[in-house]
Amino acid sequence: MMIEADRLEELLADLWEAQHKLAARVRRVPALDEHLDALARLESIATARPRVIVLGEANAGKTSVANLLLDAAVLPESVVANTRRPLVLHYADAVGVTAMAGHEAIALPIDRIEIAPRLDRIEVGLPNPRLGAFDLMDTPGLSSLTQINALELRSTDMLIWCTVATQAWKESERRLWTSIPARHRRDALLVATHRDALRDNDLRKVRARLAAETQDLFRGIVLVGASGSMGRATDMQPGNGDGELGAAIEKGLRAITKRRHDGVYRVACEIMREAVLLLEHGPRRPLLRLARVTAPSMIPLRAT
Amino acid sequence: MRGPGGERQRILDGPAERPVVPTSLQLEPRVGRSLARLRHELIDASGVLRGILEPDGKGLLTDAVGLLERQACRVAVIGQIKAGKSLFINALAQRPGLLPTDVNPWTTAVTHLHFGERSEHDDAAVFRFFTASEWEQLASGGGKLRELTERLVPGFEPDQLRVYVSALKTRAAARLGPDFLRLLGQEHRFAALSPDILAQYVCQGDVGALSAAQQPIGRYSEVTRAADLYLPGGPFGYPFVVIDTPGTNDPFLVRDEITRRCLESADLYVVVLTARQALAASDVALLRILRGLNKERIVVFVNRIDELPDIRRDTDLVIASVRQRLRADLPGPEMPLIAGSAWWGYCALADQGAGFEHCLDSRTVSYLQQMHFLRRDDLIGPAAGDDHARANLRSALSAASGLDQVYDALDELLETSHHGRELRQMTSWLIEMARASEAGSREELESLAQRERQGPAASITQSELSRRRAELQRLQEVSAVIDSSATMFRDRQMEIVASELKALRRKLLRTVHECALIERDALVNDLMTRRSVRTWTYDTDPIRRRLSYEFLDGFRNTETKLMALQQEIMPQLRRLLALLAPTSGSTTEDNFMQRPVPPPVMTPLGATTALDLGESWWAFLFKARPTPMQRGRQLERIFKLEFTRAVDELLDGCQQSLTDHVVVTTEWSFGVCDVIARSIAQRRTQLIRHYETLRDAPADPPTIAAQQSEAASLEERAGQCAALIRRLEQIAHETVSVVPR
């Protein structure tokens, strides 16, 4: 899955050029350093990797969906609540596990993940080709509103809400989901799992009800047959919604990336315009609150 | 743990011993047999006693019979939407296809299934529509919720409700025509029940095909409020009402509220969970509310184990995890926890051909074999259409479904429920009355014999007559004592109720006040530190939990005090009874006449409050209040308003039910003594009158034959009473021995 690689190249080239131009000025204006920093931060925002975050209530099939996305039964699935802390999977040439306690990273031997005390998050590097385009985060089952704040969502996140097809979209789910700020929900997907428990006619009915009851809350609805059977990755045949899910995610990520690139471009223009004003008219009250350009939460960033 | 399995295994030992019809298909009642017998005997005994007793006692006995005949155990089947409640009820009632099942939540109606109970007009089904005012409330925006939001923030209309409500109106008009409003307040009655009829009232029908106004399915579903279906007893020996609820945790808030409202009225609860998501947070919340009602009356059924990937292993995992969480979240005595599959129960019952072959995927078959419900060679027969093999398969599915354990659990709970206790208590009352009557008869016989010894006319001496008069005087005094003690007993109980509940109310309101301040400060703090709080929602679970613990604490205190007073009064009552009839009360058990306090109704604490409304509501609320302090104060205000109301409702209900309890307890315990006193007094009055006639008209002394016939009738009465006592004591003994104290 390639995300508008050409546009990113172009954007980066523009950013480099802008930085280069500012840095190359003969007359050194101290106030311009701030602008240079901001441009550098923009660069890291532009290249930040998107995250796909799988959310849902306990035993909604989140881990199954994560495995479906990885095209392999990487994570252990269970019929009882199993995932205890957020697990971030990213691409690496060799398997490596890092436990995060606060901002402190601890390298862990792979067989000792679960005994590590008081961890906020576990990061796992995997040589899985599916992780080329995004990082994947599997989360423990949500049950209270406070857990949502603890997720520290970013603008580059694509959210997937998992629900069990046979009992889909309950009030508690609606309440949890709508408590997530709307800006994070713009490109989200509703994934109904275990669809194999439904017959064809029922599938249609469930889909119709979900569409009616979740109007405006999701960009799309996908029913998948994440088999729920532990270690039986072979059950994920085409037609289980795998392809549909992949396509929907690709579409969502593209929208997120496009919005981010547009944002970066817009802010970069503002910075350059201000830098030019600064050079021509001397230091004045800054037009832009540059301090707010911090990676990677840049969607709320607006010129004031 | 009660997993499916265990004893059923033995059926498979030898082919000759296997029943052709699975156990659960046999039509003998599975639940409430012993209580049904007790009830039957009591109605009988009341009839006999009514024939024996003096006219004064008959009113109380007529009441007793009425009470006994009206008794029915109400079982509410509850759980989250789409937990498989309707299929479970069909399987439990052994009537596959009785309630319609659908993949989407289907109805706002609450369905009552009356087993072994006749309706007023002998109808098989009665469907009640919303009344005009109920519909108006519903159609103008979801009843209480609308009222909540209106009261607190005029002008705010929750989007969620608006969408549902307008859909509801549109559907009703599309299906019933524009003049559907005239149906409101009516009821439709049917002499016979068929699935087609039921489908018209309680099915949602196909939401997509609304234009077809002629489509009968779901025709009346929008306006139907309640359905009452009257069925033969089936597996229920005792009269049962099984209540099918729309389900909790429903985004259609109106349905959710209807479900909560019917929680109060049930005696027993079956909480249906799905194995895939057993005991979600909202299930725990529901169980907390129910436990407030009385934990010993809940059965937890983990349904749909047939959907688990590796049924045997995963069922064990799920049960262990549910058990562990129940222990952690709801400490105290454990509730019966049963795993099973209503679908298997359904398949075992389904007609030939249709049904159970669907169940036989590889996972199910290997589970049935692992659990020894089925042998390998059992699988060859069904394919070939072998009846015997099919029966084996049905038997295996039925055993694996877990329904047998549900019957057993319900049976046990029924025994220890309010019904069981009431029946046992009525038994001891009837025994007391019979004893008094027997003692009275024997005494008269004694005096008759004495008279006979002294010769006919000489017997009625003036001293005898005055002795009798003095006795009557004493009886009347005792009656007066009973009256005044009853009043005192009632007043002292009322005092306890009033003062305890007053203190409890004060305590709960203080808690509400405290929490409101804490929440206000927390919000203000939050708003000050986090710069842009655009969205905010509030979790009301902790406050509800705290209030319910405090309430239960206070309630138990009140209960203990009431029981202590009863304990104190009992010996006095016993002495009174001994005064009246010397042999009475000698062998009765200690808890004689003690009446259990009914469990409290906790639903007001579970009702949706404005604080539970979503993000957009808070955004609307806070829009006009820019500063953190103002917002904090607004929260405090709403918090206090909502929970003060809940506390008031809770305590008002509690006061009402305790007052009723006090009145009935006083009436009955003293009433029994009073009846005994009055009936003895009445006999004495008759006797004295008789003596007086004899004295005044000695010309006609009673013949030997008349005396003999009088003696014989007294003898017969005493004998009848003695027989009745023996029978009742025997039954009381049998039923008590079943029940663990």
Tab-separated table of N, CA, C and O in Angstrom, chain A residues 121-181:
chain	number	residue	atom	x	y	z
A	121	ARG	N	2.786	0.098	27.804
A	121	ARG	CA	2.638	-0.238	26.387
A	121	ARG	C	3.755	-1.200	26.017
A	121	ARG	O	4.856	-1.131	26.567
A	122	ILE	N	3.487	-2.060	25.092
A	122	ILE	CA	4.558	-2.929	24.598
A	122	ILE	C	4.710	-2.653	23.110
A	122	ILE	O	3.714	-2.564	22.381
A	123	GLU	N	5.935	-2.482	22.675
A	123	GLU	CA	6.155	-2.248	21.246
A	123	GLU	C	6.879	-3.450	20.666
A	123	GLU	O	7.856	-3.933	21.225
A	124	VAL	N	6.376	-3.930	19.571
A	124	VAL	CA	6.943	-5.123	18.963
A	124	VAL	C	7.317	-4.814	17.523
A	124	VAL	O	6.482	-4.316	16.760
A	125	GLY	N	8.555	-5.071	17.166
A	125	GLY	CA	8.971	-4.946	15.775
A	125	GLY	C	8.818	-6.297	15.106
A	125	GLY	O	9.197	-7.320	15.671
A	126	LEU	N	8.231	-6.309	13.925
A	126	LEU	CA	7.999	-7.574	13.235
A	126	LEU	C	8.365	-7.430	11.759
A	126	LEU	O	8.067	-6.393	11.161
A	127	PRO	N	8.959	-8.438	11.199
A	127	PRO	CA	9.234	-8.364	9.757
A	127	PRO	C	8.006	-8.755	8.952
A	127	PRO	O	8.064	-9.661	8.138
A	128	ASN	N	6.905	-8.103	9.202
A	128	ASN	CA	5.665	-8.442	8.503
A	128	ASN	C	5.408	-7.401	7.420
A	128	ASN	O	5.307	-6.214	7.707
A	129	PRO	N	5.310	-7.854	6.167
A	129	PRO	CA	5.179	-6.897	5.059
A	129	PRO	C	3.948	-6.002	5.192
A	129	PRO	O	3.931	-4.876	4.695
A	130	ARG	N	2.918	-6.480	5.885
A	130	ARG	CA	1.713	-5.683	6.028
A	130	ARG	C	1.971	-4.427	6.864
A	130	ARG	O	1.173	-3.504	6.843
A	131	LEU	N	3.023	-4.449	7.649
A	131	LEU	CA	3.313	-3.300	8.503
A	131	LEU	C	4.105	-2.218	7.772
A	131	LEU	O	4.579	-1.268	8.371
A	132	GLY	N	4.236	-2.389	6.452
A	132	GLY	CA	4.979	-1.403	5.680
A	132	GLY	C	4.321	-0.034	5.671
A	132	GLY	O	4.986	0.997	5.707
A	133	ALA	N	2.999	-0.026	5.649
A	133	ALA	CA	2.307	1.245	5.471
A	133	ALA	C	1.827	1.867	6.772
A	133	ALA	O	1.525	3.048	6.817
A	134	PHE	N	1.721	1.077	7.825
A	134	PHE	CA	1.210	1.647	9.071
A	134	PHE	C	1.689	0.836	10.267
A	134	PHE	O	2.049	-0.322	10.129
A	135	ASP	N	1.688	1.474	11.437
A	135	ASP	CA	1.870	0.745	12.683
A	135	ASP	C	0.490	0.274	13.117
A	135	ASP	O	-0.522	0.903	12.800
A	136	LEU	N	0.466	-0.805	13.867
A	136	LEU	CA	-0.814	-1.372	14.265
A	136	LEU	C	-0.862	-1.458	15.785
A	136	LEU	O	0.089	-1.916	16.415
A	137	MET	N	-1.937	-0.959	16.364
A	137	MET	CA	-2.031	-0.996	17.822
A	137	MET	C	-3.255	-1.791	18.241
A	137	MET	O	-4.380	-1.488	17.860
A	138	ASP	N	-2.992	-2.833	19.020
A	138	ASP	CA	-4.075	-3.638	19.587
A	138	ASP	C	-4.257	-3.161	21.030
A	138	ASP	O	-3.285	-2.869	21.713
A	139	THR	N	-5.500	-3.055	21.476
A	139	THR	CA	-5.750	-2.450	22.795
A	139	THR	C	-6.552	-3.392	23.684
A	139	THR	O	-7.260	-4.259	23.188
A	140	PRO	N	-6.458	-3.192	24.994
A	140	PRO	CA	-7.321	-3.975	25.892
A	140	PRO	C	-8.765	-3.515	25.722
A	140	PRO	O	-9.005	-2.409	25.254
A	141	GLY	N	-9.713	-4.361	26.112
A	141	GLY	CA	-11.121	-4.011	25.962
A	141	GLY	C	-11.475	-2.756	26.739
A	141	GLY	O	-11.074	-2.590	27.882
A	142	LEU	N	-12.203	-1.862	26.085
A	142	LEU	CA	-12.600	-0.623	26.742
A	142	LEU	C	-13.860	-0.867	27.552
A	142	LEU	O	-14.752	-1.573	27.119
A	143	SER	N	-13.900	-0.277	28.731
A	143	SER	CA	-15.155	-0.365	29.460
A	143	SER	C	-15.489	0.960	30.139
A	143	SER	O	-16.615	1.176	30.546
A	144	SER	N	-14.510	1.850	30.266
A	144	SER	CA	-14.856	3.118	30.913
A	144	SER	C	-14.299	4.291	30.128
A	144	SER	O	-13.379	4.147	29.322
A	145	LEU	N	-14.897	5.427	30.375
A	145	LEU	CA	-14.538	6.606	29.614
A	145	LEU	C	-13.098	7.056	29.890
A	145	LEU	O	-12.435	7.606	29.019
A	146	THR	N	-12.619	6.795	31.108
A	146	THR	CA	-11.271	7.256	31.437
A	146	THR	C	-10.211	6.538	30.596
A	146	THR	O	-9.161	7.097	30.305
A	147	GLN	N	-10.512	5.294	30.212
A	147	GLN	CA	-9.543	4.552	29.411
A	147	GLN	C	-9.282	5.227	28.066
A	147	GLN	O	-8.220	5.091	27.500
A	148	ILE	N	-10.314	5.933	27.591
A	148	ILE	CA	-10.176	6.558	26.281
A	148	ILE	C	-9.170	7.706	26.335
A	148	ILE	O	-8.338	7.864	25.446
A	149	ASN	N	-9.212	8.479	27.408
A	149	ASN	CA	-8.247	9.563	27.540
A	149	ASN	C	-6.821	9.031	27.595
A	149	ASN	O	-5.893	9.640	27.086
A	150	ALA	N	-6.674	7.861	28.236
A	150	ALA	CA	-5.342	7.291	28.404
A	150	ALA	C	-4.728	6.853	27.075
A	150	ALA	O	-3.529	6.618	26.990
A	151	LEU	N	-5.538	6.760	26.033
A	151	LEU	CA	-5.019	6.267	24.751
A	151	LEU	C	-4.111	7.282	24.065
A	151	LEU	O	-3.305	6.924	23.220
A	152	GLU	N	-4.249	8.574	24.413
A	152	GLU	CA	-3.456	9.633	23.799
A	152	GLU	C	-3.505	9.543	22.273
A	152	GLU	O	-2.502	9.303	21.607
A	153	LEU	N	-4.684	9.700	21.740
A	153	LEU	CA	-4.863	9.580	20.301
A	153	LEU	C	-4.177	10.724	19.565
A	153	LEU	O	-4.071	11.833	20.077
A	154	ARG	N	-3.694	10.436	18.390
A	154	ARG	CA	-3.061	11.463	17.564
A	154	ARG	C	-3.877	11.663	16.289
A	154	ARG	O	-4.679	10.820	15.913
A	155	SER	N	-3.568	12.749	15.643
A	155	SER	CA	-4.318	13.044	14.422
A	155	SER	C	-3.974	12.058	13.310
A	155	SER	O	-4.718	11.917	12.350
A	156	THR	N	-2.857	11.371	13.449
A	156	THR	CA	-2.469	10.445	12.376
A	156	THR	C	-3.057	9.062	12.596
A	156	THR	O	-2.715	8.126	11.898
A	157	ASP	N	-3.920	8.930	13.605
A	157	ASP	CA	-4.455	7.614	13.909
A	157	ASP	C	-5.704	7.325	13.116
A	157	ASP	O	-6.570	8.173	12.964
A	158	MET	N	-5.761	6.101	12.659
A	158	MET	CA	-6.999	5.651	12.059
A	158	MET	C	-7.627	4.662	13.035
A	158	MET	O	-7.003	3.688	13.437
A	159	LEU	N	-8.865	4.936	13.444
A	159	LEU	CA	-9.493	4.094	14.464
A	159	LEU	C	-10.416	3.054	13.830
A	159	LEU	O	-11.124	3.334	12.868
A	160	ILE	N	-10.371	1.868	14.427
A	160	ILE	CA	-11.284	0.804	14.009
A	160	ILE	C	-12.050	0.373	15.243
A	160	ILE	O	-11.450	0.056	16.266
A	161	TRP	N	-13.360	0.410	15.193
A	161	TRP	CA	-14.150	-0.036	16.335
A	161	TRP	C	-14.687	-1.431	16.031
A	161	TRP	O	-15.383	-1.635	15.043
A	162	CYS	N	-14.336	-2.392	16.900
A	162	CYS	CA	-14.771	-3.768	16.680
A	162	CYS	C	-16.024	-4.059	17.497
A	162	CYS	O	-16.125	-3.675	18.656
A	163	THR	N	-16.956	-4.784	16.901
A	163	THR	CA	-18.178	-5.167	17.590
A	163	THR	C	-18.531	-6.573	17.115
A	163	THR	O	-18.197	-6.948	16.003
A	164	VAL	N	-19.162	-7.355	17.967
A	164	VAL	CA	-19.511	-8.726	17.582
A	164	VAL	C	-20.795	-8.694	16.751
A	164	VAL	O	-21.804	-8.154	17.195
A	165	ALA	N	-20.744	-9.277	15.565
A	165	ALA	CA	-21.857	-9.142	14.621
A	165	ALA	C	-23.192	-9.594	15.203
A	165	ALA	O	-24.221	-8.976	14.965
A	166	THR	N	-23.166	-10.664	16.011
A	166	THR	CA	-24.441	-11.187	16.504
A	166	THR	C	-25.057	-10.307	17.590
A	166	THR	O	-26.210	-10.475	17.944
A	167	GLN	N	-24.277	-9.413	18.154
A	167	GLN	CA	-24.815	-8.557	19.224
A	167	GLN	C	-24.297	-7.134	19.011
A	167	GLN	O	-23.901	-6.452	19.953
A	168	ALA	N	-24.319	-6.718	17.755
A	168	ALA	CA	-23.569	-5.522	17.399
A	168	ALA	C	-24.211	-4.220	17.883
A	168	ALA	O	-25.430	-4.089	17.914
A	169	TRP	N	-23.356	-3.301	18.214
A	169	TRP	CA	-23.706	-1.902	18.490
A	169	TRP	C	-24.707	-1.756	19.610
A	169	TRP	O	-25.897	-1.519	19.408
A	170	LYS	N	-24.146	-1.890	20.808
A	170	LYS	CA	-24.950	-1.727	22.002
A	170	LYS	C	-24.791	-0.301	22.510
A	170	LYS	O	-23.904	0.430	22.100
A	171	GLU	N	-25.654	0.055	23.431
A	171	GLU	CA	-25.626	1.406	23.967
A	171	GLU	C	-24.278	1.726	24.614
A	171	GLU	O	-23.741	2.823	24.461
A	172	SER	N	-23.707	0.755	25.324
A	172	SER	CA	-22.426	1.021	25.970
A	172	SER	C	-21.350	1.318	24.929
A	172	SER	O	-20.476	2.155	25.145
A	173	GLU	N	-21.449	0.662	23.772
A	173	GLU	CA	-20.479	0.931	22.711
A	173	GLU	C	-20.681	2.323	22.135
A	173	GLU	O	-19.731	3.063	21.910
A	174	ARG	N	-21.949	2.647	21.929
A	174	ARG	CA	-22.245	3.966	21.367
A	174	ARG	C	-21.728	5.061	22.298
A	174	ARG	O	-21.146	6.042	21.878
A	175	ARG	N	-21.911	4.820	23.594
A	175	ARG	CA	-21.498	5.823	24.560
A	175	ARG	C	-19.971	5.983	24.574
A	175	ARG	O	-19.457	7.095	24.589
A	176	LEU	N	-19.271	4.860	24.568
A	176	LEU	CA	-17.812	4.924	24.564
A	176	LEU	C	-17.307	5.599	23.286
A	176	LEU	O	-16.434	6.455	23.320
A	177	TRP	N	-17.900	5.180	22.174
A	177	TRP	CA	-17.415	5.685	20.896
A	177	TRP	C	-17.644	7.189	20.758
A	177	TRP	O	-16.777	7.934	20.318
A	178	THR	N	-18.843	7.637	21.162
A	178	THR	CA	-19.126	9.063	20.985
A	178	THR	C	-18.354	9.918	21.987
A	178	THR	O	-18.307	11.128	21.855
A	179	SER	N	-17.750	9.287	22.988
A	179	SER	CA	-16.942	10.096	23.909
A	179	SER	C	-15.544	10.347	23.343
A	179	SER	O	-14.778	11.125	23.884
A	180	ILE	N	-15.208	9.686	22.248
A	180	ILE	CA	-13.946	9.979	21.569
A	180	ILE	C	-14.156	11.250	20.747
A	180	ILE	O	-15.159	11.358	20.041
A	181	PRO	N	-13.249	12.220	20.858
A	181	PRO	CA	-13.449	13.475	20.132
A	181	PRO	C	-13.719	13.239	18.631
A	181	PRO	O	-13.092	12.373	18.017
